[in-house]
Short mmCIF file of C-alpha atoms and ligand atoms in Angstrom, two decimals:
data_model
loop_
_atom_site.label_atom_id
_atom_site.label_comp_id
_atom_site.label_asym_id
_atom_site.label_seq_id
_atom_site.Cartn_x
_atom_site.Cartn_y
_atom_site.Cartn_z
CA MET A 34 90.30 87.82 128.97
CA SER A 35 91.07 86.81 125.39
CA LEU A 36 90.21 89.07 122.47
CA ARG A 37 87.95 86.31 121.14
CA LEU A 38 85.92 86.20 124.38
CA ARG A 39 85.79 89.96 124.59
CA LEU A 40 84.50 90.26 121.02
CA THR A 41 81.84 87.59 121.62
CA LEU A 42 80.71 89.14 124.90
CA TRP A 43 80.64 92.57 123.39
CA TYR A 44 78.34 91.82 120.49
CA SER A 45 76.19 89.40 122.52
CA THR A 46 75.58 92.17 125.04
CA VAL A 47 74.75 94.65 122.31
CA LEU A 48 72.37 92.15 120.69
CA ALA A 49 70.71 91.36 124.06
CA GLY A 50 70.21 95.09 124.67
CA VAL A 51 68.65 95.60 121.23
CA ILE A 52 66.34 92.57 121.62
CA PHE A 53 65.30 93.68 125.13
CA LEU A 54 64.43 97.17 123.91
CA PHE A 55 62.56 95.74 120.94
CA GLY A 56 60.66 93.31 123.22
CA VAL A 57 59.63 96.04 125.66
CA ILE A 58 58.35 98.20 122.80
CA VAL A 59 56.41 95.35 121.14
CA TYR A 60 54.92 94.20 124.46
CA THR A 61 53.85 97.70 125.49
CA ILE A 62 52.34 98.59 122.11
CA LEU A 63 50.46 95.27 121.82
CA SER A 64 49.06 95.43 125.39
CA ALA A 65 48.00 99.04 124.96
CA SER A 66 46.25 98.31 121.65
CA LEU A 67 44.38 95.23 123.00
CA ILE A 68 43.21 97.09 126.10
CA GLY A 69 42.33 100.09 123.90
CA GLN A 70 40.04 97.86 121.81
CA ILE A 71 38.28 96.56 124.93
CA ASP A 72 37.95 100.08 126.37
CA LEU A 73 36.29 101.25 123.15
CA SER A 74 33.72 98.46 123.22
CA LEU A 75 33.02 99.02 126.95
CA LYS A 76 32.56 102.73 126.37
CA ALA A 77 30.20 102.07 123.44
CA ALA A 78 28.11 99.70 125.59
CA ALA A 79 27.93 102.23 128.48
CA GLU A 80 26.91 105.00 126.11
CA ASP A 81 24.26 102.73 124.58
CA ILE A 82 22.82 102.08 128.04
CA ILE A 83 22.71 105.80 128.85
CA ARG A 84 21.14 106.52 125.51
CA ALA A 85 18.47 103.92 126.24
CA SER A 86 17.85 105.41 129.72
CA SER A 87 15.94 108.50 130.76
CA VAL A 88 15.91 110.72 133.78
CA SER A 89 12.62 112.03 135.10
CA GLN A 90 12.05 114.46 137.94
CA VAL A 91 9.31 114.02 140.47
CA LEU A 92 9.31 117.05 142.78
CA ASP A 93 12.92 117.28 143.90
CA ILE A 94 13.76 113.69 143.22
CA GLN A 95 15.39 112.72 139.99
CA ILE A 96 14.50 109.22 138.85
CA VAL A 97 16.76 107.31 136.49
CA ASN A 98 14.82 104.99 134.20
CA ILE A 99 17.03 102.16 133.09
CA PRO A 100 16.25 99.59 130.39
CA PRO A 101 15.40 96.37 132.21
CA ASP A 102 17.57 93.96 130.20
CA LEU A 103 21.17 95.09 130.39
CA ASP A 104 22.49 91.86 128.83
CA ARG A 105 21.63 93.07 125.37
CA PHE A 106 24.23 95.88 125.55
CA GLY A 107 27.76 95.08 124.43
CA GLY A 108 28.66 91.53 123.52
CA PRO A 109 28.23 88.33 125.51
CA ASN A 110 31.39 89.16 127.48
CA VAL A 111 30.25 92.56 128.60
CA TYR A 112 28.68 92.92 132.07
CA ALA A 113 26.88 96.07 133.07
CA GLN A 114 25.78 97.68 136.35
CA VAL A 115 23.90 100.90 136.94
CA TRP A 116 24.44 102.66 140.27
CA LYS A 117 22.78 105.64 141.87
CA THR A 118 25.00 108.31 143.36
CA ASP A 119 24.04 107.22 146.87
CA GLY A 120 25.53 103.79 146.20
CA THR A 121 22.32 101.89 145.46
CA LEU A 122 22.44 99.35 142.67
CA VAL A 123 19.69 100.20 140.19
CA ASN A 124 20.15 97.28 137.82
CA GLN A 125 22.74 94.89 136.46
CA SER A 126 23.09 92.35 133.71
CA GLY A 127 21.98 88.82 134.52
CA SER A 128 25.18 87.22 133.27
CA ILE A 129 27.00 88.38 136.39
CA GLY A 130 24.98 86.20 138.67
CA ALA A 131 24.45 87.14 142.31
CA TYR A 132 27.03 89.86 142.60
CA SER A 133 25.96 93.11 144.19
CA ASP A 134 29.18 95.06 144.67
CA PRO A 135 30.44 97.68 142.23
CA PHE A 136 33.08 96.34 139.80
CA ASP A 137 35.14 99.41 140.53
CA ALA A 138 34.17 101.30 143.69
CA HIS A 139 36.64 104.13 142.92
CA GLY A 140 34.93 104.86 139.62
CA LEU A 141 31.67 105.63 141.51
CA ALA A 142 33.33 108.43 143.46
CA GLU A 143 34.34 110.38 140.34
CA SER A 144 32.32 112.73 138.21
CA TYR A 145 34.07 111.83 134.96
CA GLN A 146 34.56 108.64 133.03
CA SER A 147 37.32 106.29 134.18
CA ARG A 148 38.94 103.01 133.21
CA ARG A 149 40.52 100.56 135.61
CA ASP A 150 41.50 96.94 136.03
CA ALA A 151 39.73 95.04 138.78
CA VAL A 152 39.53 91.50 140.09
CA VAL A 153 35.99 90.30 140.70
CA ARG A 154 35.56 86.82 142.11
CA GLY A 155 39.02 85.93 140.96
CA VAL A 156 38.38 87.13 137.42
CA HIS A 157 40.57 89.85 135.96
CA LEU A 158 38.26 92.50 134.55
CA ARG A 159 38.59 95.74 132.66
CA VAL A 160 36.03 98.23 134.01
CA PHE A 161 34.71 101.37 132.37
CA THR A 162 32.68 103.85 134.46
CA LEU A 163 30.52 106.51 132.81
CA PRO A 164 28.57 108.99 135.00
CA ILE A 165 24.92 109.64 134.07
CA ILE A 166 24.61 113.40 133.87
CA THR A 167 21.34 115.28 133.52
CA SER A 168 20.90 118.11 131.07
CA GLY A 169 21.39 120.41 134.05
CA GLY A 170 24.85 118.94 134.60
CA THR A 171 24.06 116.90 137.74
CA VAL A 172 25.52 113.44 138.19
CA VAL A 173 22.58 111.18 139.01
CA GLY A 174 24.18 107.79 138.65
CA TYR A 175 26.83 105.67 137.00
CA VAL A 176 26.94 103.01 134.35
CA GLN A 177 29.81 100.52 134.81
CA THR A 178 30.61 98.12 132.02
CA ALA A 179 33.21 95.40 132.46
CA SER A 180 34.79 92.71 130.36
CA PRO A 181 37.05 89.81 131.40
CA LEU A 182 40.70 90.22 130.33
CA ARG A 183 41.41 86.49 130.01
CA THR A 184 42.06 86.56 126.25
CA VAL A 185 44.25 89.63 126.56
CA ASP A 186 46.17 88.11 129.48
CA VAL A 187 46.71 84.87 127.58
CA ALA A 188 47.88 86.78 124.49
CA LYS A 189 50.24 88.86 126.63
CA SER A 190 51.66 85.78 128.36
CA ILE A 191 52.27 84.03 125.02
CA LEU A 192 53.91 87.15 123.66
CA LEU A 193 56.11 87.39 126.77
CA ILE A 194 57.16 83.76 126.46
CA VAL A 195 57.91 84.17 122.75
CA LEU A 196 59.87 87.37 123.33
CA VAL A 197 61.90 86.10 126.29
CA GLY A 198 62.46 82.63 124.81
CA GLY A 199 63.22 83.98 121.34
CA GLY A 200 65.47 86.69 122.75
CA VAL A 201 67.47 84.31 124.92
CA GLY A 202 67.71 81.83 122.04
CA ALA A 203 68.78 84.52 119.59
CA VAL A 204 71.44 85.87 121.95
CA ALA A 205 72.74 82.36 122.67
CA LEU A 206 72.86 81.55 118.95
CA ALA A 207 74.56 84.85 118.15
CA ALA A 208 77.11 84.24 120.92
CA LEU A 209 77.83 80.79 119.55
CA ILE A 210 78.18 82.00 115.97
CA GLY A 211 80.23 84.96 117.22
CA TRP A 212 82.52 82.68 119.20
CA PHE A 213 83.27 80.53 116.16
CA SER A 214 83.48 83.35 113.63
CA ALA A 215 85.83 85.22 116.00
CA ARG A 216 88.01 82.14 116.02
CA ARG A 217 88.01 82.09 112.23
CA ALA A 218 88.70 85.80 111.99
CA LEU A 219 91.49 85.66 114.57
CA ALA A 220 93.10 82.48 113.26
CA PRO A 221 95.48 84.40 110.92
CA LEU A 222 96.72 86.36 113.95
CA GLU A 223 97.60 83.09 115.59
CA THR A 224 99.59 82.12 112.47
CA ILE A 225 101.40 85.45 112.62
CA THR A 226 102.19 84.92 116.30
CA GLN A 227 103.49 81.42 115.63
CA THR A 228 105.69 82.61 112.74
CA ALA A 229 107.04 85.45 114.89
CA LEU A 230 107.86 82.95 117.63
CA GLN A 231 109.54 80.61 115.15
CA ILE A 232 111.63 83.49 113.83
CA THR A 233 112.72 84.35 117.35
CA ARG A 234 113.45 80.75 118.30
CA ALA A 235 115.28 79.82 115.11
CA ASP A 236 116.98 83.23 114.74
CA ASP A 237 115.94 83.06 111.11
CA LEU A 238 115.04 86.40 109.61
CA SER A 239 114.51 84.91 106.14
CA ARG A 240 111.12 83.48 107.12
CA ARG A 241 107.98 85.28 106.00
CA ILE A 242 104.35 85.08 107.01
CA PRO A 243 102.43 83.26 104.24
CA MET A 244 100.03 85.61 102.44
CA ALA A 245 96.33 84.76 102.06
CA GLU A 246 95.29 82.96 98.89
CA PRO A 247 93.57 84.54 96.97
CA PRO A 248 95.02 87.90 98.07
CA GLN A 249 92.63 89.98 100.15
CA ASP A 250 92.76 93.61 101.10
CA ASP A 251 91.73 93.28 104.72
CA GLU A 252 93.22 94.35 108.05
CA VAL A 253 94.91 91.01 108.72
CA ASN A 254 96.52 90.97 105.30
CA ARG A 255 97.79 94.48 105.79
CA LEU A 256 99.27 93.36 109.10
CA ARG A 257 100.93 90.43 107.31
CA MET A 258 102.35 92.78 104.70
CA ALA A 259 103.58 95.27 107.30
CA PHE A 260 105.14 92.47 109.32
CA ASN A 261 106.85 90.99 106.27
CA GLU A 262 108.12 94.40 105.23
CA SER A 263 109.60 94.90 108.69
CA LEU A 264 111.20 91.47 108.49
CA GLU A 265 112.65 92.26 105.09
CA ARG A 266 114.11 95.52 106.33
CA LEU A 267 115.49 93.84 109.44
CA GLU A 268 117.01 91.08 107.36
CA LYS A 269 118.65 93.62 105.04
CA LEU A 270 120.02 95.61 107.96
CA PHE A 271 121.22 92.48 109.67
CA ASN A 272 122.93 91.22 106.51
CA ALA A 273 124.47 94.62 105.86
CA GLN A 274 125.81 94.63 109.40
CA ARG A 275 127.25 91.17 108.95
CA ARG A 276 128.79 92.08 105.61
CA PHE A 277 130.20 95.24 107.11
CA LEU A 278 131.85 93.31 109.91
CA ALA A 279 133.30 90.80 107.43
CA ASP A 280 134.56 93.65 105.20
CA VAL A 281 136.15 95.47 108.12
CA SER A 282 137.92 92.31 109.29
CA HIS A 283 139.10 91.59 105.79
CA GLU A 284 140.35 95.12 105.18
CA LEU A 285 142.25 95.12 108.46
CA ARG A 286 143.69 91.67 107.93
CA THR A 287 145.31 92.52 104.57
CA PRO A 288 147.70 95.22 105.90
CA LEU A 289 148.32 93.18 109.05
CA THR A 290 149.39 90.18 106.94
CA ALA A 291 151.71 92.41 104.95
CA ILE A 292 153.23 93.83 108.15
CA ARG A 293 153.71 90.37 109.66
CA GLY A 294 155.29 89.07 106.43
CA ASN A 295 157.79 91.92 106.34
CA VAL A 296 158.63 91.54 110.07
CA ASP A 297 159.21 87.78 109.51
CA LEU A 298 161.41 88.54 106.53
CA MET A 299 163.54 90.99 108.49
CA ARG A 300 163.85 88.54 111.39
CA ARG A 301 165.11 85.86 109.02
CA MET A 302 167.49 88.30 107.39
CA GLY A 303 168.62 89.46 110.82
CA GLU A 304 168.66 93.11 109.80
CA ALA A 305 166.24 96.03 109.26
CA ASP A 306 165.61 96.00 105.53
CA PRO A 307 164.65 99.53 104.27
CA THR A 308 162.20 98.14 101.66
CA SER A 309 160.42 96.08 104.30
CA LEU A 310 160.34 99.05 106.66
CA ASP A 311 158.81 101.22 103.91
CA ALA A 312 156.19 98.52 103.25
CA ILE A 313 155.41 98.27 106.98
CA GLN A 314 155.06 102.01 107.24
CA SER A 315 152.79 102.29 104.21
CA GLU A 316 150.60 99.40 105.42
CA ALA A 317 150.38 100.93 108.91
CA GLU A 318 149.41 104.25 107.34
CA ARG A 319 146.77 102.53 105.22
CA MET A 320 145.42 100.86 108.35
CA SER A 321 145.23 104.03 110.35
CA ARG A 322 143.54 105.76 107.37
CA LEU A 323 141.02 102.94 107.29
CA VAL A 324 140.35 103.09 111.02
CA GLY A 325 140.03 106.88 110.79
CA ASP A 326 137.54 106.56 107.92
CA LEU A 327 135.56 103.93 109.79
CA LEU A 328 135.36 106.12 112.85
CA LEU A 329 134.22 109.08 110.76
CA LEU A 330 131.58 106.98 109.03
CA ALA A 331 130.34 105.57 112.33
CA GLN A 332 130.09 109.09 113.77
CA ALA A 333 128.31 110.39 110.68
CA GLU A 334 125.84 107.50 110.67
CA SER A 335 125.07 107.81 114.36
CA GLY A 336 124.65 111.57 113.98
CA SER A 337 127.42 112.39 116.43
CA LEU A 338 129.78 113.94 113.88
CA PRO A 339 130.20 117.59 114.89
CA LEU A 340 129.41 119.86 111.96
CA ALA A 341 130.10 123.62 111.81
CA HIS A 342 127.42 125.93 110.40
CA ASP A 343 129.52 128.58 108.72
CA LEU A 344 128.95 130.43 105.49
CA VAL A 345 131.21 128.75 102.94
CA GLU A 346 132.12 130.32 99.59
CA LEU A 347 132.10 127.24 97.41
CA ASP A 348 133.81 128.93 94.45
CA THR A 349 136.83 129.87 96.61
CA LEU A 350 136.90 126.37 98.07
CA LEU A 351 136.81 124.85 94.60
CA LEU A 352 139.78 126.98 93.45
CA GLU A 353 141.69 125.91 96.57
CA VAL A 354 141.05 122.22 95.92
CA CYS A 355 141.97 122.70 92.27
CA SER A 356 145.40 124.12 93.06
CA GLU A 357 146.05 121.33 95.61
CA ALA A 358 144.97 118.68 93.09
CA GLN A 359 147.19 120.12 90.40
CA VAL A 360 150.19 119.30 92.61
CA LEU A 361 149.04 115.68 92.98
CA ALA A 362 148.04 115.14 89.36
CA ALA A 363 150.68 113.24 87.50
CA GLY A 364 150.17 113.66 83.77
CA VAL A 365 146.48 114.55 84.18
CA THR A 366 145.23 118.07 83.56
CA VAL A 367 143.15 119.45 86.41
CA GLY A 368 141.11 122.51 85.58
CA ILE A 369 137.96 124.46 86.25
CA GLY A 370 135.18 124.85 83.71
CA GLU A 371 132.14 126.99 84.42
CA ILE A 372 132.24 128.59 87.88
CA ASP A 373 129.49 130.66 89.52
CA GLN A 374 129.71 132.36 92.86
CA ALA A 375 127.87 130.38 95.49
CA VAL A 376 127.62 130.51 99.29
CA VAL A 377 126.30 127.60 101.32
CA VAL A 378 125.92 127.03 105.04
CA GLY A 379 128.06 124.22 106.38
CA ASP A 380 131.36 122.83 107.52
CA ARG A 381 134.19 124.08 105.27
CA ASP A 382 136.61 121.27 106.16
CA ARG A 383 134.06 118.53 105.58
CA LEU A 384 132.95 120.03 102.28
CA LYS A 385 136.59 120.28 101.21
CA GLN A 386 137.02 116.61 102.17
CA VAL A 387 134.10 115.69 99.88
CA ILE A 388 135.49 117.63 96.90
CA LEU A 389 139.02 116.31 97.50
CA ASN A 390 137.68 112.78 97.63
CA LEU A 391 135.86 113.21 94.30
CA VAL A 392 138.89 114.79 92.68
CA SER A 393 141.33 112.18 94.01
CA ASN A 394 139.00 109.41 92.76
CA ALA A 395 138.89 111.09 89.37
CA LEU A 396 142.68 111.30 89.32
CA LYS A 397 143.00 107.66 90.42
CA PHE A 398 140.83 106.39 87.58
CA THR A 399 142.04 108.71 84.84
CA PRO A 400 145.08 107.59 82.88
CA GLU A 401 147.90 109.94 81.90
CA GLY A 402 146.93 112.53 79.33
CA GLY A 403 143.36 112.67 80.64
CA ARG A 404 141.56 115.62 82.12
CA VAL A 405 139.67 116.32 85.34
CA THR A 406 137.32 119.29 85.23
CA MET A 407 135.54 120.87 88.17
CA GLY A 408 132.52 123.13 87.84
CA LEU A 409 130.10 125.11 89.94
CA ALA A 410 126.75 126.21 88.55
CA LEU A 411 123.72 127.78 90.18
CA ALA A 412 120.65 125.62 89.65
CA ALA A 413 116.95 126.38 89.84
CA GLY A 414 115.22 126.60 93.22
CA GLN A 415 118.11 127.98 95.31
CA TRP A 416 120.47 125.10 94.65
CA VAL A 417 124.06 124.95 93.52
CA ARG A 418 125.54 122.06 91.57
CA LEU A 419 129.19 121.16 91.98
CA THR A 420 130.59 118.77 89.40
CA VAL A 421 133.78 116.74 89.03
CA THR A 422 134.14 115.25 85.56
CA ASP A 423 136.97 113.07 84.33
CA THR A 424 137.97 111.34 81.13
CA GLY A 425 139.02 108.09 82.82
CA THR A 426 137.79 104.52 82.93
CA GLY A 427 134.20 105.40 83.81
CA ILE A 428 131.86 103.23 85.85
CA PRO A 429 129.67 100.52 84.29
CA PRO A 430 126.03 101.79 84.55
CA GLY A 431 125.04 98.64 86.47
CA GLU A 432 127.51 99.51 89.23
CA LEU A 433 126.44 103.15 89.61
CA SER A 434 123.81 102.41 92.24
CA HIS A 435 126.35 100.62 94.46
CA ILE A 436 129.39 102.86 94.46
CA PHE A 437 128.10 104.84 97.46
CA ASP A 438 127.82 101.66 99.55
CA ARG A 439 130.40 101.00 102.22
CA PHE A 440 133.44 99.04 100.98
CA TYR A 441 132.07 98.89 97.45
CA ARG A 442 134.73 98.96 94.74
CA VAL A 443 134.07 98.26 91.09
CA ASP A 444 137.45 96.66 90.55
CA LYS A 445 138.53 95.45 93.97
CA ALA A 446 142.11 94.53 93.16
CA ARG A 447 142.79 97.69 91.20
CA SER A 448 141.20 100.00 93.78
CA ARG A 449 143.16 98.43 96.60
CA THR A 450 146.46 98.94 94.77
CA LEU A 451 145.40 102.53 94.31
CA GLY A 452 144.97 102.74 98.09
CA GLY A 453 141.17 102.80 98.36
CA ALA A 454 139.07 100.83 100.81
CA GLY A 455 135.76 101.79 99.26
CA LEU A 456 134.71 104.11 102.09
CA GLY A 457 135.42 107.50 100.47
CA LEU A 458 132.13 107.85 98.59
CA SER A 459 129.96 106.59 101.45
CA ILE A 460 131.57 109.18 103.73
CA ALA A 461 131.05 111.84 101.04
CA LYS A 462 127.41 110.86 100.68
CA ARG A 463 126.85 111.11 104.45
CA ILE A 464 128.52 114.51 104.68
CA VAL A 465 126.50 115.86 101.72
CA HIS A 466 123.27 114.54 103.30
CA MET A 467 124.17 116.21 106.57
CA HIS A 468 124.37 119.47 104.61
CA GLY A 469 120.86 118.92 103.26
CA GLY A 470 122.16 118.07 99.78
CA ARG A 471 122.52 115.03 97.56
CA ILE A 472 125.23 113.38 95.51
CA GLU A 473 124.92 111.51 92.22
CA ALA A 474 127.20 109.79 89.76
CA SER A 475 126.70 109.32 86.05
CA SER A 476 128.82 107.44 83.57
CA GLU A 477 128.50 105.45 80.39
CA GLY A 478 131.17 103.03 81.57
CA ILE A 479 133.29 103.66 78.49
CA LEU A 480 137.07 104.14 78.83
CA GLY A 481 137.96 107.70 77.92
CA ARG A 482 134.43 109.03 78.46
CA GLY A 483 134.94 108.90 82.23
CA ALA A 484 132.40 109.72 84.94
CA THR A 485 130.71 112.80 86.34
CA PHE A 486 129.99 113.24 90.05
CA SER A 487 127.48 115.95 90.96
CA VAL A 488 126.85 117.38 94.41
CA TRP A 489 123.73 119.49 94.91
CA LEU A 490 123.74 121.78 97.93
CA PRO A 491 121.11 124.28 99.11
CA LEU A 492 122.28 127.86 98.67
CA SER A 493 122.54 130.07 101.71
CA GLN A 494 119.94 132.83 101.77
CA ALA A 495 122.80 135.35 102.15
CA ARG A 496 124.88 136.18 99.08
CA SER A 497 128.25 136.69 100.80
CA PRO A 498 129.65 135.89 104.25
CA ALA A 499 130.30 139.57 105.02
CA GLU A 500 126.70 140.45 104.35
CA THR A 501 125.35 138.15 107.00
CA ARG A 502 128.14 137.85 109.49
CA LYS A 503 125.92 139.19 112.23
CA PRO A 504 122.97 136.81 111.90
CA VAL A 505 125.32 133.85 111.62
CA GLU A 506 127.18 134.89 114.73
CA ARG A 507 123.86 135.09 116.51
CA LYS A 508 122.92 131.67 115.21
CA GLN A 509 126.15 130.21 116.54
CA GLU A 510 125.58 131.84 119.91
CA ARG A 511 122.19 130.18 120.05
CA ALA A 512 123.68 126.83 119.07
P1 ADP B 19 137.87 104.09 97.00
O1 ADP B 19 138.51 104.39 98.29
O2 ADP B 19 138.02 102.69 96.55
O3 ADP B 19 138.11 105.09 95.96
P2 ADP B 19 135.26 105.21 96.99
O4 ADP B 19 134.11 104.97 97.87
O5 ADP B 19 135.81 106.59 96.91
O6 ADP B 19 136.34 104.18 97.39
O7 ADP B 19 134.84 104.75 95.56
C1 ADP B 19 134.19 103.52 95.36
C2 ADP B 19 134.42 102.95 94.02
O8 ADP B 19 133.75 103.74 93.03
C3 ADP B 19 135.84 102.95 93.58
O9 ADP B 19 136.51 101.82 94.06
C4 ADP B 19 135.75 102.90 92.07
O10 ADP B 19 135.54 101.58 91.64
C5 ADP B 19 134.51 103.71 91.81
N1 ADP B 19 134.82 105.10 91.42
C6 ADP B 19 134.77 106.19 92.19
N2 ADP B 19 135.07 107.30 91.52
C7 ADP B 19 135.37 106.91 90.25
C8 ADP B 19 135.75 107.59 89.05
N3 ADP B 19 135.92 108.92 89.01
N4 ADP B 19 135.94 106.84 87.95
C9 ADP B 19 135.75 105.51 87.97
N5 ADP B 19 135.39 104.81 89.06
C10 ADP B 19 135.19 105.50 90.20
#
C-alpha cells in the first residue's frame, strides 16, 4: 500500500470516527430533549386533571370524581384516559374516538408515575401515567395522558438523514482532498527518488536535488539538504580516491621510468655502468620507501596499525632525535630551545617517526647557515606542545591547509628532488590523531622566517614511567 493511500485512509478513518461520535451525541441529546419537552407537557396535563378531580368516600367505597370534559386538558394533541385500579375506564377525552384500551397497560400496574412509548392504532405515542393517590396514600386510579410522536419522529429522521448524508459526504470530500494534497506533499519525494535513480544510472555524483524556491524550512527540504550533503561528501571521497590512485600510479611510474632508462642505457653500452647502477638502486629505494609509506598510511587510515601504549618520556625522545638530526644536518644548526619534562602514553617508535619527519622536513627546506630548533613546553589543561621551528623557505599561508593532505607538495619538482613523495605529513597527522593529539603548521611564507610545526599531545596522568609501571603493566595485560 502506498504512503499516499495510507495517509488518505488514515485521516479519512479518523474523520469518520469523529463525525460518527459527534452524530451519535447530537442525535441522542436532541431526541432526549424533544421527548423531555413532551413528557413535561403530558405530566402537566395529568396533574391538571388530578387537580380538577376529587375523591369521595361512601362507606368503604372510594369514588373518584373526574371532570367530564378531558379534552380541555393539555393541548389539542394530548389525549387523556382515567382508569380505576380494577381496570375500569372512568373517562377519556373525545378526541381519541372509540378506543377503550389503556394506552399503556403496564403503567396501570405501577404505583408510581411512568413514561413509555406505545403504538395505538398504528400511531406512535408517548404515554405518561400518573396514579391518583388519596390523602391516606391509597392508589384509587390512574390518569394516562398521551401525545403522538409524529413531529418528533419526523425531526429525528431528518436529523439522521442530515447526519449520515453529511457525514458520508464530508468523509468522501476529505478523502478526496487528502488524496490530492498527499500527492502534492509527496511530489518532492518523487523528485528526490528520480534524482537518486538518475545518479545511480548515470554514475554521476555531481548531480544535486534542486532546492525549493523560495527556500522553505520543512521536512522535505531538510531531506533534500541532507541528501545533497551526503552526495557532496560522497563526491569528495570519490574524487579523493580517484586522485589518490592517480597520484600513486604517477609516483610509482617516475622511479620505474628511471630504472628502465638506466637498464636500457647499460644494455646499449653492453656493460654494468656504476652510475646507472647507483641510480637504479636509489630509485628502487625510493620506490620501496613509497610503498612502505603507502602501506603505513593505509593501515593507519583503516585503524589496523598496531600502536603500543607505553609511557614515553618526550623530553628524552626529543634529545635523542636532536642528536640523530645533528649528524644529518649539513650546514644547518640543530638545537633545542625550551624543554620541559613531559610523559605521554603512546608508541615510542611512532612518535619518534613523527618528530624525525618534522625535523627532516625542516632540514630539507632550510638552506645552509639556517637553524632548526626543537622545543617542548607544558600547556594548559594537561597538554604538552612539541615544536619544530626552522629558518627556511617557509610555506605560503594559502598552502598551509593542504600540506597534511596525501601527496601534497608545495613545490612538486623541488620536493621530489629532495626525495619526498608528500606522504610524510599525512602519516604524521594520522599517528598524532591516533595518540589523541593534533598537529598544526604556521608560517608567514617568507624565506628566512621559516615554518613552525606544533604537535599537541595529552599528558599522561603519571609523572614518570617508574611511578606508574605497575598500573601500565596491568593495562597491557588487560589489552
Ligand atoms: P615530503 O615527503 O614532500 O616532505 P610531507 O608530507 O612531509 O612530504 O610534506 C609536504 C609538503 O609540505 C612538502 O612537500 C613541503 O612543500 C611542505 N613542507 C613541509 N615541511 C616544511 C618546512 N619545514 N618548510 C617548508 N615547507 C615544508
